[in-house]
CSV table of C-alpha atoms in Angstrom, one decimal:
chain,number,residue,atom,x,y,z
K,149,MET,CA,7.7,-61.6,-18.5
K,150,LYS,CA,6.1,-58.3,-17.8
K,151,PHE,CA,7.8,-54.9,-18.3
K,152,PHE,CA,6.9,-51.9,-16.2
K,153,PRO,CA,7.5,-48.4,-17.2
K,154,VAL,CA,10.1,-46.3,-15.3
K,155,LEU,CA,8.7,-42.9,-14.5
K,156,LEU,CA,11.5,-40.4,-15.0
K,157,SER,CA,11.4,-37.2,-13.0
K,158,PHE,CA,11.9,-33.9,-14.6
K,159,LEU,CA,13.1,-30.8,-12.8
K,160,LEU,CA,12.0,-27.3,-13.7
K,161,LEU,CA,14.1,-24.4,-12.4
K,162,SER,CA,13.1,-20.8,-12.7
K,163,VAL,CA,15.2,-17.7,-11.8
K,164,SER,CA,13.6,-14.3,-12.5
K,165,CYS,CA,14.6,-10.7,-12.4
K,166,ALA,CA,12.8,-7.6,-13.3
K,167,THR,CA,13.8,-4.1,-14.2
K,168,SER,CA,11.6,-1.0,-14.6
K,169,ALA,CA,11.5,1.2,-17.6
K,170,PRO,CA,13.7,2.7,-18.8
K,171,VAL,CA,15.8,-0.3,-18.9
K,172,SER,CA,19.6,-0.9,-19.2
K,173,PHE,CA,21.7,-4.0,-19.7
K,174,ASP,CA,23.9,-3.0,-16.8
K,175,GLY,CA,20.9,-2.5,-14.6
K,176,PHE,CA,19.7,-6.0,-15.5
K,177,LEU,CA,23.1,-7.6,-14.6
K,178,GLN,CA,23.1,-5.7,-11.3
K,179,CYS,CA,19.5,-6.8,-10.6
K,180,LEU,CA,20.2,-10.4,-11.4
K,181,THR,CA,23.2,-10.3,-9.2
K,182,ARG,CA,21.1,-8.9,-6.2
K,183,LYS,CA,18.6,-11.5,-6.7
K,184,THR,CA,21.1,-14.4,-6.4
K,185,GLN,CA,23.5,-15.5,-3.7
K,186,SER,CA,26.5,-14.3,-5.4
K,187,THR,CA,30.0,-15.6,-4.7
K,188,LEU,CA,31.3,-15.0,-8.3
K,189,PRO,CA,30.5,-12.2,-10.7
K,190,ILE,CA,27.4,-13.1,-12.6
K,191,PHE,CA,28.9,-11.5,-15.6
K,192,ASP,CA,31.2,-14.5,-15.9
K,193,SER,CA,28.3,-16.7,-16.7
K,194,ILE,CA,26.7,-14.6,-19.4
K,195,TYR,CA,27.8,-14.5,-23.0
K,196,THR,CA,29.7,-11.4,-23.9
K,197,THR,CA,32.4,-10.5,-26.4
K,198,GLN,CA,34.9,-10.8,-23.4
K,199,ASN,CA,33.5,-14.1,-22.3
K,200,THR,CA,32.7,-16.4,-25.2
K,201,SER,CA,33.4,-19.8,-23.6
K,202,TYR,CA,30.8,-20.0,-20.9
K,203,ASP,CA,29.1,-23.4,-20.4
K,204,SER,CA,25.6,-23.5,-19.2
K,205,ILE,CA,22.9,-26.1,-18.7
K,206,LEU,CA,20.2,-23.3,-18.2
K,207,HIS,CA,17.9,-23.3,-21.1
K,208,ALA,CA,15.7,-20.8,-22.9
K,209,PRO,CA,16.1,-17.3,-21.2
K,210,MET,CA,12.6,-15.8,-21.8
K,211,PRO,CA,12.3,-12.0,-21.5
K,212,GLN,CA,8.6,-11.1,-20.8
K,213,VAL,CA,6.7,-8.0,-19.9
K,214,LYS,CA,5.2,-8.0,-16.4
K,215,LYS,CA,2.8,-5.3,-15.1
K,216,ASN,CA,2.5,-4.3,-11.5
K,217,SER,CA,-1.0,-4.9,-10.4
K,218,THR,CA,-0.9,-2.0,-7.9
K,219,THR,CA,1.1,0.8,-9.6
K,220,GLY,CA,0.5,-0.3,-13.2
K,221,GLU,CA,4.3,0.0,-13.9
K,222,LYS,CA,5.6,-2.3,-16.7
K,223,THR,CA,8.7,-4.2,-16.2
K,224,VAL,CA,10.8,-6.7,-18.2
K,225,GLU,CA,11.3,-10.0,-16.5
K,226,VAL,CA,13.9,-12.6,-17.6
K,227,SER,CA,13.3,-16.2,-16.7
K,228,PHE,CA,15.8,-19.0,-17.0
K,229,ILE,CA,14.1,-22.3,-17.2
K,230,ALA,CA,16.0,-25.7,-17.0
K,231,HIS,CA,14.3,-28.9,-17.9
K,232,PHE,CA,16.5,-31.6,-16.4
K,233,LEU,CA,16.2,-35.4,-16.5
K,234,GLY,CA,17.2,-36.6,-13.2
K,235,SER,CA,16.9,-36.0,-9.4
K,236,SER,CA,17.0,-32.5,-7.8
K,237,ASP,CA,20.1,-33.6,-5.8
K,238,LYS,CA,22.0,-34.3,-9.0
K,239,LEU,CA,21.0,-31.0,-10.6
K,240,VAL,CA,21.7,-28.9,-7.5
K,241,ALA,CA,25.2,-30.4,-7.2
K,242,LEU,CA,25.9,-29.8,-11.0
K,243,LEU,CA,24.6,-26.2,-10.8
K,244,ASN,CA,26.5,-25.2,-7.7
K,245,LYS,CA,29.6,-26.5,-9.4
K,246,ARG,CA,29.1,-24.5,-12.6
K,247,PHE,CA,27.0,-21.6,-11.3
K,248,PRO,CA,27.8,-21.1,-7.7
K,249,GLU,CA,26.7,-17.5,-7.9
K,250,LEU,CA,23.0,-18.7,-8.2
K,251,GLY,CA,23.2,-20.3,-4.8
K,252,ILE,CA,20.6,-23.0,-5.9
K,253,GLN,CA,19.1,-25.2,-3.2
K,254,SER,CA,16.9,-28.3,-3.5
K,255,THR,CA,13.9,-26.0,-2.3
K,256,ASP,CA,14.2,-24.0,-5.6
K,257,CYS,CA,13.6,-27.2,-7.6
K,258,HIS,CA,10.3,-29.1,-8.5
K,259,GLU,CA,10.4,-32.7,-9.2
K,260,MET,CA,7.6,-34.1,-11.3
K,261,SER,CA,6.6,-36.8,-13.7
K,262,TRP,CA,6.6,-36.5,-17.3
K,263,VAL,CA,2.9,-35.8,-17.6
K,264,GLU,CA,3.2,-33.3,-14.8
K,265,SER,CA,5.8,-31.4,-16.8
K,266,ILE,CA,3.4,-31.2,-19.7
K,267,VAL,CA,1.0,-29.4,-17.4
K,268,PHE,CA,3.8,-27.0,-16.5
K,269,TRP,CA,4.7,-26.3,-20.1
K,270,ALA,CA,1.0,-25.7,-20.8
K,271,ASP,CA,1.5,-22.6,-18.6
K,272,TYR,CA,-0.6,-23.9,-15.7
K,273,PRO,CA,0.5,-23.1,-12.0
K,274,LEU,CA,2.6,-25.6,-10.2
K,275,GLY,CA,0.6,-28.1,-8.5
K,276,THR,CA,-2.3,-28.1,-11.0
K,277,PRO,CA,-3.7,-31.7,-11.3
K,278,ILE,CA,-3.0,-33.5,-14.5
K,279,SER,CA,-6.8,-33.9,-15.0
K,280,VAL,CA,-6.7,-30.3,-16.4
K,281,LEU,CA,-5.4,-31.9,-19.6
K,282,LEU,CA,-8.7,-33.4,-20.3
K,283,ASN,CA,-10.3,-30.0,-20.3
K,284,THR,CA,-11.5,-29.4,-23.8
K,285,THR,CA,-12.7,-25.8,-23.3
K,286,ASN,CA,-10.1,-23.2,-23.7
K,287,MET,CA,-10.2,-19.5,-23.8
K,288,ALA,CA,-9.5,-18.0,-27.3
K,289,VAL,CA,-6.0,-16.7,-27.5
K,290,TYR,CA,-4.7,-15.1,-30.7
K,291,SER,CA,-1.0,-14.9,-31.5
K,292,LYS,CA,1.6,-13.8,-34.0
K,293,GLY,CA,5.1,-15.3,-34.1
K,294,LYS,CA,8.3,-14.7,-36.0
K,295,SER,CA,11.8,-16.1,-35.6
K,296,ASP,CA,15.4,-15.2,-36.1
K,297,TYR,CA,19.0,-16.7,-35.8
K,298,VAL,CA,21.6,-14.5,-34.1
K,299,LYS,CA,25.2,-15.0,-35.0
K,300,GLU,CA,26.9,-12.1,-33.2
K,301,PRO,CA,26.5,-10.9,-29.6
K,302,LEU,CA,24.0,-8.0,-29.2
K,303,SER,CA,25.1,-4.7,-27.9
K,304,LYS,CA,23.7,-3.1,-24.7
K,305,ASP,CA,22.0,-0.5,-26.8
K,306,VAL,CA,20.2,-3.2,-28.9
K,307,ILE,CA,19.0,-5.0,-25.8
K,308,GLU,CA,17.7,-1.8,-24.4
K,309,SER,CA,15.9,-1.1,-27.7
K,310,ILE,CA,14.3,-4.6,-27.6
K,311,TRP,CA,13.1,-4.1,-24.0
K,312,LYS,CA,11.6,-0.8,-24.8
K,313,HIS,CA,9.8,-2.2,-27.7
K,314,MET,CA,8.5,-5.2,-25.6
K,315,ILE,CA,7.0,-2.8,-23.1
K,316,LYS,CA,5.3,-1.0,-25.9
K,317,ILE,CA,3.7,-4.3,-27.1
K,318,GLU,CA,3.3,-5.6,-23.5
K,319,LYS,CA,1.7,-9.0,-24.4
K,320,ILE,CA,4.8,-10.6,-25.8
K,321,LEU,CA,7.6,-12.9,-24.8
K,322,LEU,CA,11.0,-13.7,-26.4
K,323,ASP,CA,12.0,-17.3,-26.3
K,324,ILE,CA,15.8,-17.5,-26.7
K,325,ASN,CA,17.5,-20.9,-27.3
K,326,PRO,CA,21.2,-20.9,-27.0
K,327,TYR,CA,23.1,-22.9,-29.6
K,328,GLY,CA,26.5,-24.7,-29.8
K,329,GLY,CA,27.4,-27.9,-28.1
K,330,ARG,CA,25.8,-31.0,-30.0
K,331,MET,CA,23.9,-28.6,-32.3
K,332,ALA,CA,27.2,-27.2,-33.8
K,333,GLU,CA,28.7,-30.6,-34.1
K,334,ILE,CA,26.1,-31.9,-36.7
K,335,SER,CA,26.6,-30.9,-40.3
K,336,ALA,CA,24.2,-28.4,-41.8
K,337,THR,CA,23.6,-30.8,-44.5
K,338,ALA,CA,23.2,-34.0,-42.4
K,339,THR,CA,19.4,-33.4,-41.9
K,340,PRO,CA,16.9,-31.0,-43.4
K,341,TYR,CA,17.5,-28.7,-40.4
K,342,PRO,CA,20.4,-26.4,-41.4
K,343,HIS,CA,20.9,-24.0,-38.6
K,344,ARG,CA,23.9,-25.3,-36.9
K,345,ALA,CA,27.5,-24.1,-36.3
K,346,GLY,CA,27.9,-20.3,-36.4
K,347,ASN,CA,24.6,-19.5,-34.5
K,348,LEU,CA,24.7,-18.1,-31.0
K,349,PHE,CA,21.1,-18.5,-30.3
K,350,HIS,CA,17.6,-18.7,-31.9
K,351,VAL,CA,14.9,-16.3,-30.8
K,352,MET,CA,11.1,-16.4,-31.2
K,353,TYR,CA,9.0,-13.2,-30.8
K,354,TYR,CA,5.7,-14.4,-29.7
K,355,THR,CA,2.9,-11.9,-29.2
K,356,TYR,CA,-0.5,-13.0,-27.8
K,357,TRP,CA,-3.8,-11.4,-27.0
K,358,THR,CA,-7.4,-12.2,-26.1
K,359,GLU,CA,-9.1,-9.1,-27.5
K,360,ALA,CA,-11.3,-10.2,-30.4
K,361,GLY,CA,-11.7,-8.0,-33.5
K,362,ILE,CA,-9.6,-6.8,-36.4
K,363,ASN,CA,-8.4,-3.6,-34.7
K,364,ALA,CA,-6.7,-5.6,-31.9
K,365,THR,CA,-5.3,-8.1,-34.4
K,366,ASN,CA,-3.9,-5.4,-36.6
K,367,ARG,CA,-2.3,-3.6,-33.7
K,368,TYR,CA,-0.4,-6.6,-32.4
K,369,VAL,CA,0.7,-7.9,-35.7
K,370,ARG,CA,2.0,-4.5,-36.7
K,371,LEU,CA,4.0,-4.2,-33.4
K,372,THR,CA,5.4,-7.6,-33.8
K,373,ARG,CA,6.5,-6.8,-37.4
K,374,GLU,CA,8.1,-3.6,-36.1
K,375,LEU,CA,10.2,-5.5,-33.5
K,376,ALA,CA,11.4,-7.9,-36.2
K,377,ASP,CA,12.2,-5.0,-38.6
K,378,MET,CA,14.2,-3.3,-35.8
K,379,MET,CA,16.2,-6.5,-35.5
K,380,THR,CA,17.1,-6.8,-39.1
K,381,PRO,CA,20.7,-5.5,-38.7
K,382,TYR,CA,21.5,-7.8,-36.0
K,383,VAL,CA,20.4,-11.3,-37.3
K,384,SER,CA,21.3,-13.7,-40.0
K,385,LYS,CA,21.4,-12.4,-43.5
K,386,ASN,CA,21.2,-13.7,-47.2
K,387,PRO,CA,19.0,-15.3,-46.3
K,388,ARG,CA,17.5,-14.1,-43.2
K,389,GLU,CA,16.9,-17.5,-41.6
K,390,ALA,CA,13.7,-18.6,-39.9
K,391,TYR,CA,12.7,-21.6,-37.9
K,392,GLN,CA,10.2,-23.9,-39.9
K,393,ASN,CA,8.2,-25.0,-36.8
K,394,TYR,CA,7.3,-21.4,-36.0
K,395,LYS,CA,5.2,-20.7,-39.2
K,396,ASP,CA,5.6,-17.1,-40.3
K,397,LEU,CA,3.3,-16.3,-43.2
K,398,ASP,CA,5.0,-12.9,-43.6
K,399,ILE,CA,7.8,-14.6,-45.5
K,400,GLY,CA,5.6,-16.1,-48.2
K,401,VAL,CA,2.4,-18.1,-48.5
K,402,ASN,CA,0.8,-20.1,-51.3
K,403,GLN,CA,-2.7,-19.2,-52.5
K,404,ASP,CA,-5.7,-21.1,-54.0
K,405,ASN,CA,-4.5,-24.4,-52.9
K,406,GLN,CA,-1.6,-24.3,-55.3
K,407,THR,CA,2.2,-24.4,-54.5
K,408,ASP,CA,4.0,-21.7,-56.4
K,409,PHE,CA,7.6,-22.5,-56.8
K,410,ALA,CA,8.9,-19.0,-56.7
K,411,THR,CA,7.1,-18.3,-53.5
K,412,ALA,CA,8.2,-21.5,-52.0
K,413,ALA,CA,11.8,-20.7,-52.8
K,414,VAL,CA,11.7,-17.6,-50.6
K,415,TYR,CA,10.4,-19.2,-47.4
K,416,GLY,CA,12.2,-22.6,-48.3
K,417,MET,CA,15.6,-21.0,-48.3
K,418,LYS,CA,14.9,-19.2,-45.1
K,419,TYR,CA,13.8,-22.4,-43.4
K,420,TYR,CA,16.1,-24.9,-45.0
K,421,LYS,CA,18.9,-22.8,-46.7
K,422,ASP,CA,20.8,-25.0,-49.2
K,423,ASN,CA,19.0,-28.1,-48.1
K,424,PHE,CA,15.8,-26.7,-49.9
K,425,ALA,CA,17.1,-27.9,-53.3
K,426,ARG,CA,17.4,-31.5,-52.1
K,427,LEU,CA,14.0,-31.4,-50.4
K,428,VAL,CA,12.5,-30.3,-53.8
K,429,LEU,CA,14.1,-33.3,-55.5
K,430,VAL,CA,12.7,-35.7,-52.8
K,431,LYS,CA,9.3,-34.1,-53.0
K,432,THR,CA,9.3,-34.4,-56.9
K,433,MET,CA,10.2,-38.1,-56.7
K,434,ILE,CA,7.8,-39.1,-53.9
K,435,ASP,CA,4.8,-36.8,-54.5
K,436,PRO,CA,5.1,-35.6,-58.1
K,437,GLU,CA,1.5,-34.6,-58.2
K,438,ASN,CA,1.8,-32.5,-55.0
K,439,PHE,CA,-1.0,-34.2,-53.2
K,440,PHE,CA,0.3,-33.4,-49.8
K,441,LYS,CA,0.6,-29.7,-49.3
K,442,ASN,CA,0.0,-26.7,-47.1
K,443,LYS,CA,0.4,-22.9,-47.2
K,444,GLN,CA,4.2,-23.2,-46.8
K,445,SER,CA,5.0,-26.8,-48.1
K,446,ILE,CA,7.9,-28.0,-50.2
K,447,PRO,CA,7.2,-27.7,-53.9
K,448,THR,CA,7.7,-30.0,-56.7
K,449,LEU,CA,9.9,-29.0,-59.7
K,450,PRO,CA,8.1,-26.5,-62.1
K,451,ARG,CA,6.7,-28.2,-65.1
K,452,VAL,CA,5.7,-27.1,-68.6
K,453,GLY,CA,3.3,-29.4,-70.1
K,454,ASP,CA,4.4,-33.0,-69.5
K,455,GLY,CA,8.1,-32.1,-68.7
K,456,TYR,CA,10.1,-30.2,-66.2
K,457,ILE,CA,11.4,-26.7,-67.1
K,458,ARG,CA,14.6,-27.2,-69.0
K,459,GLY,CA,17.6,-26.3,-67.0
K,460,ILE,CA,16.2,-26.5,-63.5
K,461,LEU,CA,16.8,-30.2,-62.8
K,462,PRO,CA,20.6,-30.0,-63.7
K,463,LEU,CA,20.8,-26.8,-61.5
K,464,ILE,CA,19.2,-28.4,-58.4
K,465,GLU,CA,21.3,-31.6,-59.0
K,466,SER,CA,24.4,-29.6,-59.2
K,467,ALA,CA,23.4,-27.7,-55.9
K,468,ILE,CA,23.1,-31.0,-54.0
K,469,GLY,CA,26.4,-32.5,-55.4
């Protein structure tokens, strides 16, 4: 018997809105309303302190700075991209039921195969042939990324400050991933990933540039750090959590091919919270000589001579129950 693969279609939807500096949250909402065929207030579909129960299948709002090629004016554009498994007819019906104010039609959607969606997520224009994935020559792009978890709604003033700082950096995007739903149902200790219930969304600050040289690098890294510093009062605390897949060397890095326990405890608690202790035990049991390591890897238990430091093992065992 032969088995044939079933090619599943993926739909990608983008709705964009731009506002000119100086920016305001109210202006953004008004702009988004004007850009859609509104039958209901767009405000009802956005998370606010007055509306905390909205239900959305839209994924990853991505504020990004755009520059007018004619006037040179910089704006902040916010795109909502949905990656949907199924046909456009099914998605349009679902969106028009939950978000009638968007007025989505099948012509707003782009059905494609899995491999074609890979081309899209690689930031190529729609319609680019999949053969581009065979291209092994790429333009050098430098980047700096940081991440945060947000547990309380951001005020209008904070959002305005974020946009102004983004316009200052220019070559930056914020990737915002809403939480809740299934993510909140899974226990924080069920897997190494601990960022579950209590988070409104995760945000990545991603700055990118093509200019070579230390001056450009120093400038963009400094501006990215300034934006993250500005966000300190509005994100998670004790620890300030971070996403492990977005490596941030600012929160600790091992030197000289050695894994320092004290250094690892800092980034480890940010990435894994209380699960860090269990990961240390697993690492110590499976790889006691720390053969597999990187700049931000899980450490083994500290040792003195041939034994572990007295008192550490009971503390960690107590922490994991």
